[in-house]
Amino acid sequence: MKRRPFLKQISLLAAATPIACSLGATGSAPSEASSPVVLRDESGEKKKLGVALVGLGYYSLKELGPALNLTADCYLAGVVTGDPEVKGKQWAKEYGFPEKNIYNYENFDSIKDNPDIDIVYVVLPNSMHEEFTVRSAKAGKHVICEKPLAMNPAECQRMIDACKAANVKFGVGYRCRYDPYTIATIEKAEERGSDNIHFIRSHAGYQMGENLEQWRLQKALAGTGALGNMGVYALQGAIYAAGENPISVSAQEFKTDPIKFDETDETVTFQLTFPSGAVANCATSHNAFMNDLRIDYTGGAYIDIDQFSAYRGQSGKTNQGPMDYPKVNQQQLQMDAFARHVRDGEPNLVPGEMGMRDMQIIEAILLSIKEGGKTISLKDLVF
Ligand code: NAD
């Protein structure tokens, strides 16, 4: 593997994240963040863009909020919550934003008049992604929406259209794109030359807790089960590794607990083929732990990453030795990159269209399962 360009990018990452490694996701803010200062440059332009998190559940509390204490190009400027009185005020106090920047789901549209908020980050159950993305766009705010982007490609298209019509930027919360181990696979795909890929293995899943009421088990709120939640990581890993979109997919579904998983999929395996001839075997589950990505190239070359889609704790090796990259905060890098996309016109590496492409492939996976594992050709992918 040619390492030079990759190391260059990694060292830039490290320079940009001086405290990322030392701070865990505690949900509490370091003291210097208690009164975010909106720095402006000489022309009066904002240097740090204001982000409002919509939905203050697990991911906002444990990962995005703490990451917004580390970001250089954006900061937490407000929240949208079903509990503005208690939760909203707690967040305002902890992160030092004014209480006028707390919204509920009903008065959310008035965010359009709030100049503190530049970016709305939708962190709600999947069935609410479309509504809040469209409302954010109509309010003139740039949008990051969590994965899976929506319930189906038609919803994704409406979200993309709404952002285009409002002339706002649109990104997906695909944090792994900013992880050094994932970047290594992307760079290898770009540089591999005659090193053809023989096989990709990409697995992402976990065993869900026993709470049968959780929204991830409800089709109306989640859409799919493991497939949309963790399968997107397996899919993304395979596509990054191949460096091209797949041209066909076949899939199988397995259920060992039909009571718990009466509405949503439990374990799904799917196989992708790529124009170069590469093949990927992928798996995802809500009932088994799996998190690894392995790519085998011509001549015995390989990349083998453990925990590739985890928030942290990646490790890996190649045929040339251990992969040993700096620890980063993926969410910090992801949100800063989006803020620079909005502010400075830097490329958006995870645009809404990428989220829609993945929903198109998920739709084909569901069709293959329905048709007994039939191979479905993937045409008209939007990205
Ligand atoms: P969560 O259940 O912890 O939080 C969901 C939030 O939505 C809560 O604040 C809840 O009060 C609110 N909510 C509003 N209406 C609701 C309703 N009808 N039912 C349930 N909750 C409702 O979920 P989460 O883990 O924070 O996930 C939120 C989104 O973020 C999902 O789309 C998920 O896929 C995504 N996510 C992404 C990552 C990642 O690594 N990128 C990690 C976790 C979650």
CSV table of C-alpha atoms and ligand atoms in Angstrom, one decimal:
chain,number,residue,atom,x,y,z
A,1,MET,CA,0.0,0.0,0.0
A,2,LYS,CA,1.3,3.4,-0.9
A,3,ARG,CA,1.2,5.4,2.3
A,4,ARG,CA,2.5,8.8,1.6
A,5,PRO,CA,-0.7,10.7,0.5
A,6,PHE,CA,-2.7,9.0,3.3
A,7,LEU,CA,-0.2,9.9,6.0
A,8,LYS,CA,-0.3,13.5,4.7
A,9,GLN,CA,-4.1,13.6,5.2
A,10,ILE,CA,-3.8,11.8,8.5
A,11,SER,CA,-1.3,14.3,9.9
A,12,LEU,CA,-3.6,17.2,8.8
A,13,LEU,CA,-6.4,15.4,10.7
A,14,ALA,CA,-4.2,15.2,13.8
A,15,ALA,CA,-3.2,18.8,13.6
A,16,ALA,CA,-6.9,19.8,13.4
A,17,THR,CA,-7.9,17.7,16.5
A,18,PRO,CA,-5.5,18.5,19.3
A,19,ILE,CA,-7.8,17.5,22.1
A,20,ALA,CA,-10.0,15.0,20.4
A,21,CYS,CA,-8.2,12.0,21.9
A,22,SER,CA,-8.2,13.2,25.5
A,23,LEU,CA,-11.9,13.9,25.8
A,24,GLY,CA,-14.3,11.0,26.1
A,25,ALA,CA,-18.0,11.2,25.2
A,26,THR,CA,-19.1,12.1,28.7
A,27,GLY,CA,-22.1,14.2,27.8
A,28,SER,CA,-20.6,17.1,29.8
A,29,ALA,CA,-19.1,20.2,28.4
A,30,PRO,CA,-15.5,21.4,29.1
A,31,SER,CA,-15.5,24.7,30.9
A,32,GLU,CA,-14.1,26.8,28.0
A,33,ALA,CA,-17.3,25.9,26.0
A,34,SER,CA,-19.7,27.3,28.5
A,35,SER,CA,-20.0,30.6,26.6
A,36,PRO,CA,-19.3,30.0,23.0
A,37,VAL,CA,-17.9,33.1,21.3
A,38,VAL,CA,-19.0,33.7,17.8
A,39,LEU,CA,-15.8,34.9,16.2
A,40,ARG,CA,-16.2,37.0,13.1
A,41,ASP,CA,-13.5,37.8,10.6
A,42,GLU,CA,-12.6,41.3,9.4
A,43,SER,CA,-15.5,41.5,7.0
A,44,GLY,CA,-18.0,40.6,9.8
A,45,GLU,CA,-18.6,37.1,8.5
A,46,LYS,CA,-19.2,34.4,11.1
A,47,LYS,CA,-16.2,32.2,11.6
A,48,LYS,CA,-18.0,29.6,13.7
A,49,LEU,CA,-21.4,28.5,12.4
A,50,GLY,CA,-24.2,27.8,14.9
A,51,VAL,CA,-25.7,24.3,14.9
A,52,ALA,CA,-29.1,23.3,16.4
A,53,LEU,CA,-29.5,19.7,17.3
A,54,VAL,CA,-33.1,18.4,16.7
A,55,GLY,CA,-33.8,15.5,19.1
A,56,LEU,CA,-31.8,15.1,22.3
A,57,GLY,CA,-31.7,11.3,22.6
A,58,TYR,CA,-28.7,9.0,22.9
A,59,TYR,CA,-26.7,10.2,19.9
A,60,SER,CA,-27.0,13.9,20.6
A,61,LEU,CA,-26.3,13.5,24.3
A,62,LYS,CA,-23.4,11.1,24.1
A,63,GLU,CA,-21.7,12.0,20.9
A,64,LEU,CA,-22.8,15.1,19.0
A,65,GLY,CA,-23.0,17.5,22.0
A,66,PRO,CA,-19.6,16.6,23.3
A,67,ALA,CA,-18.1,16.7,19.8
A,68,LEU,CA,-19.5,20.2,19.4
A,69,ASN,CA,-17.2,21.2,22.3
A,70,LEU,CA,-14.3,20.2,20.1
A,71,THR,CA,-15.3,21.7,16.8
A,72,ALA,CA,-13.4,24.6,15.3
A,73,ASP,CA,-15.8,25.8,12.6
A,74,CYS,CA,-19.1,25.4,14.4
A,75,TYR,CA,-20.6,25.2,17.9
A,76,LEU,CA,-23.8,24.2,19.6
A,77,ALA,CA,-26.1,27.3,19.3
A,78,GLY,CA,-29.5,25.8,20.1
A,79,VAL,CA,-31.7,22.7,20.4
A,80,VAL,CA,-35.1,21.4,19.3
A,81,THR,CA,-36.7,19.1,21.8
A,82,GLY,CA,-40.1,17.8,23.0
A,83,ASP,CA,-39.1,18.9,26.5
A,84,PRO,CA,-37.9,22.5,26.2
A,85,GLU,CA,-38.6,23.3,29.9
A,86,VAL,CA,-36.4,20.7,31.5
A,87,LYS,CA,-34.1,19.2,28.9
A,88,GLY,CA,-33.8,22.3,26.7
A,89,LYS,CA,-32.9,24.5,29.6
A,90,GLN,CA,-30.4,21.9,30.9
A,91,TRP,CA,-28.6,21.9,27.5
A,92,ALA,CA,-28.7,25.7,27.3
A,93,LYS,CA,-27.0,26.0,30.7
A,94,GLU,CA,-24.5,23.3,30.0
A,95,TYR,CA,-23.5,24.5,26.5
A,96,GLY,CA,-23.9,28.2,27.2
A,97,PHE,CA,-26.5,29.2,24.6
A,98,PRO,CA,-29.4,31.6,25.3
A,99,GLU,CA,-32.8,30.1,26.2
A,100,LYS,CA,-34.3,31.9,23.2
A,101,ASN,CA,-32.5,29.3,21.1
A,102,ILE,CA,-34.6,26.4,22.6
A,103,TYR,CA,-37.4,25.2,20.3
A,104,ASN,CA,-40.0,22.5,20.5
A,105,TYR,CA,-41.3,20.5,17.5
A,106,GLU,CA,-44.3,22.8,17.1
A,107,ASN,CA,-42.6,26.2,17.1
A,108,PHE,CA,-39.5,24.9,15.3
A,109,ASP,CA,-40.4,26.8,12.0
A,110,SER,CA,-39.8,30.1,13.7
A,111,ILE,CA,-36.1,29.2,13.8
A,112,LYS,CA,-36.0,30.9,10.4
A,113,ASP,CA,-35.8,34.3,12.2
A,114,ASN,CA,-32.9,33.2,14.4
A,115,PRO,CA,-29.5,34.3,13.0
A,116,ASP,CA,-27.6,32.3,15.6
A,117,ILE,CA,-28.6,29.1,13.8
A,118,ASP,CA,-26.9,28.3,10.5
A,119,ILE,CA,-27.2,24.5,10.5
A,120,VAL,CA,-29.9,22.2,11.7
A,121,TYR,CA,-28.8,18.7,12.6
A,122,VAL,CA,-31.7,16.2,12.5
A,123,VAL,CA,-31.2,13.4,15.1
A,124,LEU,CA,-34.7,11.9,15.3
A,125,PRO,CA,-36.2,8.5,14.6
A,126,ASN,CA,-35.9,7.7,10.9
A,127,SER,CA,-39.6,8.3,10.1
A,128,MET,CA,-39.2,12.0,11.2
A,129,HIS,CA,-36.1,12.7,9.0
A,130,GLU,CA,-38.0,13.9,6.0
A,131,GLU,CA,-40.3,16.2,7.8
A,132,PHE,CA,-37.6,18.0,9.8
A,133,THR,CA,-35.2,18.2,6.9
A,134,VAL,CA,-37.9,19.8,4.7
A,135,ARG,CA,-38.9,22.2,7.5
A,136,SER,CA,-35.3,23.2,8.1
A,137,ALA,CA,-34.7,23.9,4.4
A,138,LYS,CA,-37.9,26.0,4.3
A,139,ALA,CA,-36.6,27.9,7.3
A,140,GLY,CA,-33.5,28.7,5.2
A,141,LYS,CA,-31.2,26.5,7.3
A,142,HIS,CA,-28.5,24.2,6.0
A,143,VAL,CA,-29.2,20.6,7.1
A,144,ILE,CA,-27.3,17.6,8.3
A,145,CYS,CA,-29.6,14.5,8.6
A,146,GLU,CA,-28.7,11.3,10.4
A,147,LYS,CA,-28.5,7.9,8.7
A,148,PRO,CA,-30.4,6.1,7.3
A,149,LEU,CA,-31.3,9.3,5.4
A,150,ALA,CA,-35.1,8.4,5.3
A,151,MET,CA,-37.6,5.6,5.0
A,152,ASN,CA,-37.2,5.1,1.2
A,153,PRO,CA,-35.7,6.8,-1.9
A,154,ALA,CA,-38.8,8.8,-2.6
A,155,GLU,CA,-38.5,10.6,0.8
A,156,CYS,CA,-34.8,11.1,0.1
A,157,GLN,CA,-35.6,12.8,-3.2
A,158,ARG,CA,-38.1,15.1,-1.6
A,159,MET,CA,-35.5,16.1,1.0
A,160,ILE,CA,-32.9,16.8,-1.7
A,161,ASP,CA,-35.4,18.8,-3.7
A,162,ALA,CA,-36.4,20.9,-0.7
A,163,CYS,CA,-32.8,21.7,0.0
A,164,LYS,CA,-32.1,22.6,-3.6
A,165,ALA,CA,-35.3,24.8,-3.8
A,166,ALA,CA,-34.3,26.7,-0.6
A,167,ASN,CA,-30.6,26.9,-1.8
A,168,VAL,CA,-29.3,25.3,1.4
A,169,LYS,CA,-26.6,22.7,1.7
A,170,PHE,CA,-27.5,19.1,2.7
A,171,GLY,CA,-25.3,16.4,4.2
A,172,VAL,CA,-25.7,13.0,5.8
A,173,GLY,CA,-24.3,12.1,9.3
A,174,TYR,CA,-21.9,9.6,7.7
A,175,ARG,CA,-19.1,10.1,10.3
A,176,CYS,CA,-17.0,7.1,9.2
A,177,ARG,CA,-16.0,9.1,6.1
A,178,TYR,CA,-13.8,11.1,8.4
A,179,ASP,CA,-12.2,8.2,10.2
A,180,PRO,CA,-8.5,7.5,9.3
A,181,TYR,CA,-9.1,3.8,8.9
A,182,THR,CA,-11.9,4.3,6.4
A,183,ILE,CA,-9.9,7.0,4.6
A,184,ALA,CA,-7.1,4.4,4.2
A,185,THR,CA,-9.5,2.1,2.4
A,186,ILE,CA,-10.6,4.9,0.2
A,187,GLU,CA,-7.1,6.0,-0.7
A,188,LYS,CA,-6.1,2.4,-1.4
A,189,ALA,CA,-9.1,2.1,-3.7
A,190,GLU,CA,-7.9,5.3,-5.5
A,191,GLU,CA,-4.3,4.2,-5.8
A,192,ARG,CA,-4.5,0.5,-6.3
A,193,GLY,CA,-3.6,0.4,-9.9
A,194,SER,CA,-3.3,-3.2,-11.0
A,195,ASP,CA,-4.0,-4.5,-7.5
A,196,ASN,CA,-7.4,-5.8,-8.3
A,197,ILE,CA,-9.8,-6.5,-5.5
A,198,HIS,CA,-10.7,-10.1,-5.2
A,199,PHE,CA,-13.0,-10.0,-2.2
A,200,ILE,CA,-14.5,-7.6,0.3
A,201,ARG,CA,-16.0,-8.6,3.6
A,202,SER,CA,-18.0,-5.9,5.4
A,203,HIS,CA,-19.9,-6.6,8.6
A,204,ALA,CA,-21.7,-4.2,11.0
A,205,GLY,CA,-24.1,-5.2,13.7
A,206,TYR,CA,-24.8,-5.4,17.4
A,207,GLN,CA,-27.2,-7.2,19.8
A,208,MET,CA,-30.0,-4.9,20.8
A,209,GLY,CA,-31.2,-4.5,24.3
A,210,GLU,CA,-34.4,-6.1,25.6
A,211,ASN,CA,-36.6,-3.0,25.5
A,212,LEU,CA,-39.3,-4.2,23.1
A,213,GLU,CA,-40.9,-0.7,23.0
A,214,GLN,CA,-37.8,1.0,21.4
A,215,TRP,CA,-38.5,2.8,18.1
A,216,ARG,CA,-35.8,0.8,16.3
A,217,LEU,CA,-38.0,-2.3,16.5
A,218,GLN,CA,-41.1,-0.4,15.1
A,219,LYS,CA,-41.4,-0.5,11.4
A,220,ALA,CA,-43.5,2.8,11.4
A,221,LEU,CA,-40.7,4.7,13.0
A,222,ALA,CA,-37.5,2.9,11.8
A,223,GLY,CA,-38.5,1.7,8.3
A,224,THR,CA,-36.1,-1.3,8.4
A,225,GLY,CA,-34.3,-2.9,11.2
A,226,ALA,CA,-30.6,-3.7,11.2
A,227,LEU,CA,-30.5,-3.0,7.5
A,228,GLY,CA,-31.0,0.8,7.7
A,229,ASN,CA,-29.4,1.2,11.1
A,230,MET,CA,-26.2,-0.9,10.7
A,231,GLY,CA,-26.4,-2.2,7.2
A,232,VAL,CA,-25.6,1.2,5.9
A,233,TYR,CA,-22.1,0.9,7.5
A,234,ALA,CA,-21.5,-2.5,5.9
A,235,LEU,CA,-22.7,-1.1,2.6
A,236,GLN,CA,-20.6,2.1,2.8
A,237,GLY,CA,-17.5,0.1,3.9
A,238,ALA,CA,-17.8,-2.1,0.8
A,239,ILE,CA,-18.4,0.8,-1.6
A,240,TYR,CA,-15.5,2.9,-0.1
A,241,ALA,CA,-13.3,-0.2,-0.4
A,242,ALA,CA,-14.3,-0.9,-4.0
A,243,GLY,CA,-14.1,2.8,-4.9
A,244,GLU,CA,-17.1,2.4,-7.2
A,245,ASN,CA,-20.8,1.8,-7.0
A,246,PRO,CA,-22.1,-1.8,-7.1
A,247,ILE,CA,-23.9,-3.0,-10.2
A,248,SER,CA,-25.9,-5.8,-8.6
A,249,VAL,CA,-27.1,-7.1,-5.3
A,250,SER,CA,-28.6,-10.3,-3.9
A,251,ALA,CA,-29.7,-10.7,-0.3
A,252,GLN,CA,-31.0,-13.1,2.4
A,253,GLU,CA,-32.8,-12.4,5.7
A,254,PHE,CA,-32.6,-14.6,8.8
A,255,LYS,CA,-34.7,-14.5,12.0
A,256,THR,CA,-33.9,-16.4,15.2
A,257,ASP,CA,-36.2,-14.3,17.4
A,258,PRO,CA,-39.5,-13.7,15.5
A,259,ILE,CA,-41.2,-12.2,18.5
A,260,LYS,CA,-38.7,-9.4,19.1
A,261,PHE,CA,-38.2,-8.9,15.4
A,262,ASP,CA,-41.8,-9.2,14.4
A,263,GLU,CA,-41.8,-5.9,12.5
A,264,THR,CA,-38.2,-5.3,11.5
A,265,ASP,CA,-35.3,-7.4,10.1
A,266,GLU,CA,-32.9,-9.1,12.5
A,267,THR,CA,-30.0,-10.3,10.4
A,268,VAL,CA,-29.5,-9.7,6.7
A,269,THR,CA,-26.6,-10.8,4.4
A,270,PHE,CA,-26.1,-9.3,1.0
A,271,GLN,CA,-23.7,-9.7,-1.8
A,272,LEU,CA,-22.6,-6.9,-4.1
A,273,THR,CA,-20.8,-7.0,-7.4
A,274,PHE,CA,-18.8,-4.1,-8.9
A,275,PRO,CA,-17.9,-3.1,-12.4
A,276,SER,CA,-14.2,-3.9,-11.8
A,277,GLY,CA,-15.2,-7.5,-11.0
A,278,ALA,CA,-14.8,-7.0,-7.2
A,279,VAL,CA,-17.3,-8.9,-5.1
A,280,ALA,CA,-18.4,-8.0,-1.5
A,281,ASN,CA,-20.1,-10.2,1.0
A,282,CYS,CA,-21.8,-8.1,3.6
A,283,ALA,CA,-23.8,-8.8,6.8
A,284,THR,CA,-25.7,-6.7,9.3
A,285,SER,CA,-27.6,-7.7,12.4
A,286,HIS,CA,-29.6,-6.4,15.4
A,287,ASN,CA,-28.9,-9.6,17.2
A,288,ALA,CA,-25.2,-10.3,16.7
A,289,PHE,CA,-22.1,-8.3,17.3
A,290,MET,CA,-20.0,-7.9,14.1
A,291,ASN,CA,-17.8,-5.0,13.0
A,292,ASP,CA,-15.0,-5.7,10.6
A,293,LEU,CA,-13.9,-4.8,7.1
A,294,ARG,CA,-11.4,-6.9,5.1
A,295,ILE,CA,-10.3,-6.3,1.5
A,296,ASP,CA,-8.1,-8.8,-0.4
A,297,TYR,CA,-6.2,-7.6,-3.4
A,298,THR,CA,-4.1,-9.3,-6.0
A,299,GLY,CA,-0.8,-10.8,-4.9
A,300,GLY,CA,-1.7,-11.3,-1.2
A,301,ALA,CA,-2.1,-7.6,-0.4
A,302,TYR,CA,-4.9,-6.9,2.1
A,303,ILE,CA,-6.4,-4.4,4.5
A,304,ASP,CA,-8.1,-5.9,7.6
A,305,ILE,CA,-9.9,-3.4,10.0
A,306,ASP,CA,-11.5,-4.3,13.3
A,307,GLN,CA,-14.3,-2.1,14.6
A,308,PHE,CA,-14.2,-0.1,11.4
A,309,SER,CA,-17.6,1.5,11.9
A,310,ALA,CA,-17.4,2.1,15.7
A,311,TYR,CA,-17.1,5.6,17.1
A,312,ARG,CA,-13.6,4.8,18.3
A,313,GLY,CA,-11.3,1.8,19.0
A,314,GLN,CA,-10.4,0.9,15.4
A,315,SER,CA,-7.4,-1.3,14.8
A,316,GLY,CA,-6.1,-2.9,11.7
A,317,LYS,CA,-3.3,-4.5,9.7
A,318,THR,CA,-2.3,-4.7,6.1
A,319,ASN,CA,0.1,-7.2,4.5
A,320,GLN,CA,2.8,-4.5,5.2
A,321,GLY,CA,2.2,-4.4,8.9
A,322,PRO,CA,0.0,-2.8,11.6
A,323,MET,CA,-2.2,0.2,10.8
A,324,ASP,CA,-1.6,2.7,13.5
A,325,TYR,CA,-3.4,5.9,12.9
A,326,PRO,CA,-4.2,8.8,15.2
A,327,LYS,CA,-7.4,8.7,17.3
A,328,VAL,CA,-9.9,11.2,16.1
A,329,ASN,CA,-13.4,12.3,17.0
A,330,GLN,CA,-15.3,11.4,13.9
A,331,GLN,CA,-18.3,13.6,14.7
A,332,GLN,CA,-16.1,16.6,15.3
A,333,LEU,CA,-14.4,16.2,11.9
A,334,GLN,CA,-17.7,15.5,10.2
A,335,MET,CA,-19.5,18.6,11.6
A,336,ASP,CA,-16.5,20.9,11.0
A,337,ALA,CA,-16.2,19.6,7.4
A,338,PHE,CA,-19.9,20.4,6.8
A,339,ALA,CA,-19.5,23.9,8.4
A,340,ARG,CA,-16.5,24.6,6.0
A,341,HIS,CA,-18.6,23.3,3.1
A,342,VAL,CA,-21.3,25.9,4.0
A,343,ARG,CA,-19.0,28.7,4.9
A,344,ASP,CA,-16.0,28.2,2.6
A,345,GLY,CA,-17.4,26.1,-0.2
A,346,GLU,CA,-15.2,23.1,0.6
A,347,PRO,CA,-16.5,19.8,-1.1
A,348,ASN,CA,-19.3,17.9,0.7
A,349,LEU,CA,-17.9,14.4,1.0
A,350,VAL,CA,-21.3,13.0,2.3
A,351,PRO,CA,-24.0,14.8,0.3
A,352,GLY,CA,-27.7,14.0,0.6
A,353,GLU,CA,-27.5,12.1,-2.8
A,354,MET,CA,-25.1,9.6,-1.2
A,355,GLY,CA,-27.7,8.9,1.5
A,356,MET,CA,-30.3,8.5,-1.2
A,357,ARG,CA,-28.0,6.1,-3.2
A,358,ASP,CA,-27.7,3.9,-0.1
A,359,MET,CA,-31.5,3.9,0.3
A,360,GLN,CA,-31.8,2.9,-3.3
A,361,ILE,CA,-29.5,-0.1,-2.7
A,362,ILE,CA,-31.4,-0.9,0.5
A,363,GLU,CA,-34.6,-0.9,-1.5
A,364,ALA,CA,-33.0,-3.4,-3.9
A,365,ILE,CA,-31.8,-5.6,-1.0
A,366,LEU,CA,-35.4,-5.7,0.3
A,367,LEU,CA,-36.7,-6.6,-3.2
A,368,SER,CA,-34.1,-9.4,-3.4
A,369,ILE,CA,-35.1,-10.8,-0.1
A,370,LYS,CA,-38.8,-10.7,-1.1
A,371,GLU,CA,-37.9,-12.6,-4.3
A,372,GLY,CA,-36.0,-15.3,-2.6
A,373,GLY,CA,-32.5,-14.0,-3.0
A,374,LYS,CA,-32.8,-13.1,-6.7
A,375,THR,CA,-30.0,-10.9,-8.1
A,376,ILE,CA,-31.2,-7.4,-8.6
A,377,SER,CA,-29.3,-5.1,-11.0
A,378,LEU,CA,-28.6,-1.6,-9.6
A,379,LYS,CA,-29.5,1.0,-12.2
A,380,ASP,CA,-30.1,4.7,-12.0
A,381,LEU,CA,-28.2,5.2,-8.7
A,382,VAL,CA,-28.3,8.9,-8.0
A,383,PHE,CA,-24.7,9.3,-6.7
B,1,NAD,P1,-32.9,8.0,20.6
B,1,NAD,O1,-34.1,7.1,20.7
B,1,NAD,O2,-31.9,7.9,21.7
B,1,NAD,O3,-33.3,9.5,20.5
B,1,NAD,C1,-34.4,9.9,19.7
B,1,NAD,C2,-34.9,11.3,20.1
B,1,NAD,O4,-36.0,11.6,19.3
B,1,NAD,C3,-35.3,11.4,21.5
B,1,NAD,O5,-34.9,12.7,22.0
B,1,NAD,C4,-36.8,11.3,21.5
B,1,NAD,O6,-37.4,12.1,22.5
B,1,NAD,C5,-37.1,12.0,20.1
B,1,NAD,N1,-38.4,11.7,19.6
B,1,NAD,C6,-39.2,12.5,19.0
B,1,NAD,N2,-40.3,11.9,18.6
B,1,NAD,C7,-40.1,10.6,18.9
B,1,NAD,C8,-41.0,9.4,18.7
B,1,NAD,N3,-42.2,9.5,18.1
B,1,NAD,N4,-40.5,8.3,19.1
B,1,NAD,C9,-39.2,8.1,19.6
B,1,NAD,N5,-38.4,9.2,19.9
B,1,NAD,C10,-38.9,10.4,19.5
B,1,NAD,O7,-32.3,7.7,19.2
B,1,NAD,P2,-30.8,8.0,18.7
B,1,NAD,O8,-30.0,6.8,19.0
B,1,NAD,O9,-30.3,9.3,19.2
B,1,NAD,O10,-31.0,8.0,17.1
B,1,NAD,C11,-31.5,9.2,16.5
B,1,NAD,C12,-31.1,9.1,15.0
B,1,NAD,O11,-29.7,9.2,14.9
B,1,NAD,C13,-31.5,7.9,14.2
B,1,NAD,O12,-31.8,8.2,12.9
B,1,NAD,C14,-30.2,7.0,14.2
B,1,NAD,O13,-30.1,6.1,13.2
B,1,NAD,C15,-29.2,8.1,14.2
B,1,NAD,N6,-27.9,7.6,14.9
B,1,NAD,C16,-26.8,7.8,14.2
B,1,NAD,C17,-25.6,7.4,14.8
B,1,NAD,C18,-24.3,7.5,14.0
B,1,NAD,O14,-23.3,7.0,14.4
B,1,NAD,N7,-24.3,8.3,12.9
B,1,NAD,C19,-25.6,6.8,16.0
B,1,NAD,C20,-26.8,6.7,16.7
B,1,NAD,C21,-28.0,7.1,16.1
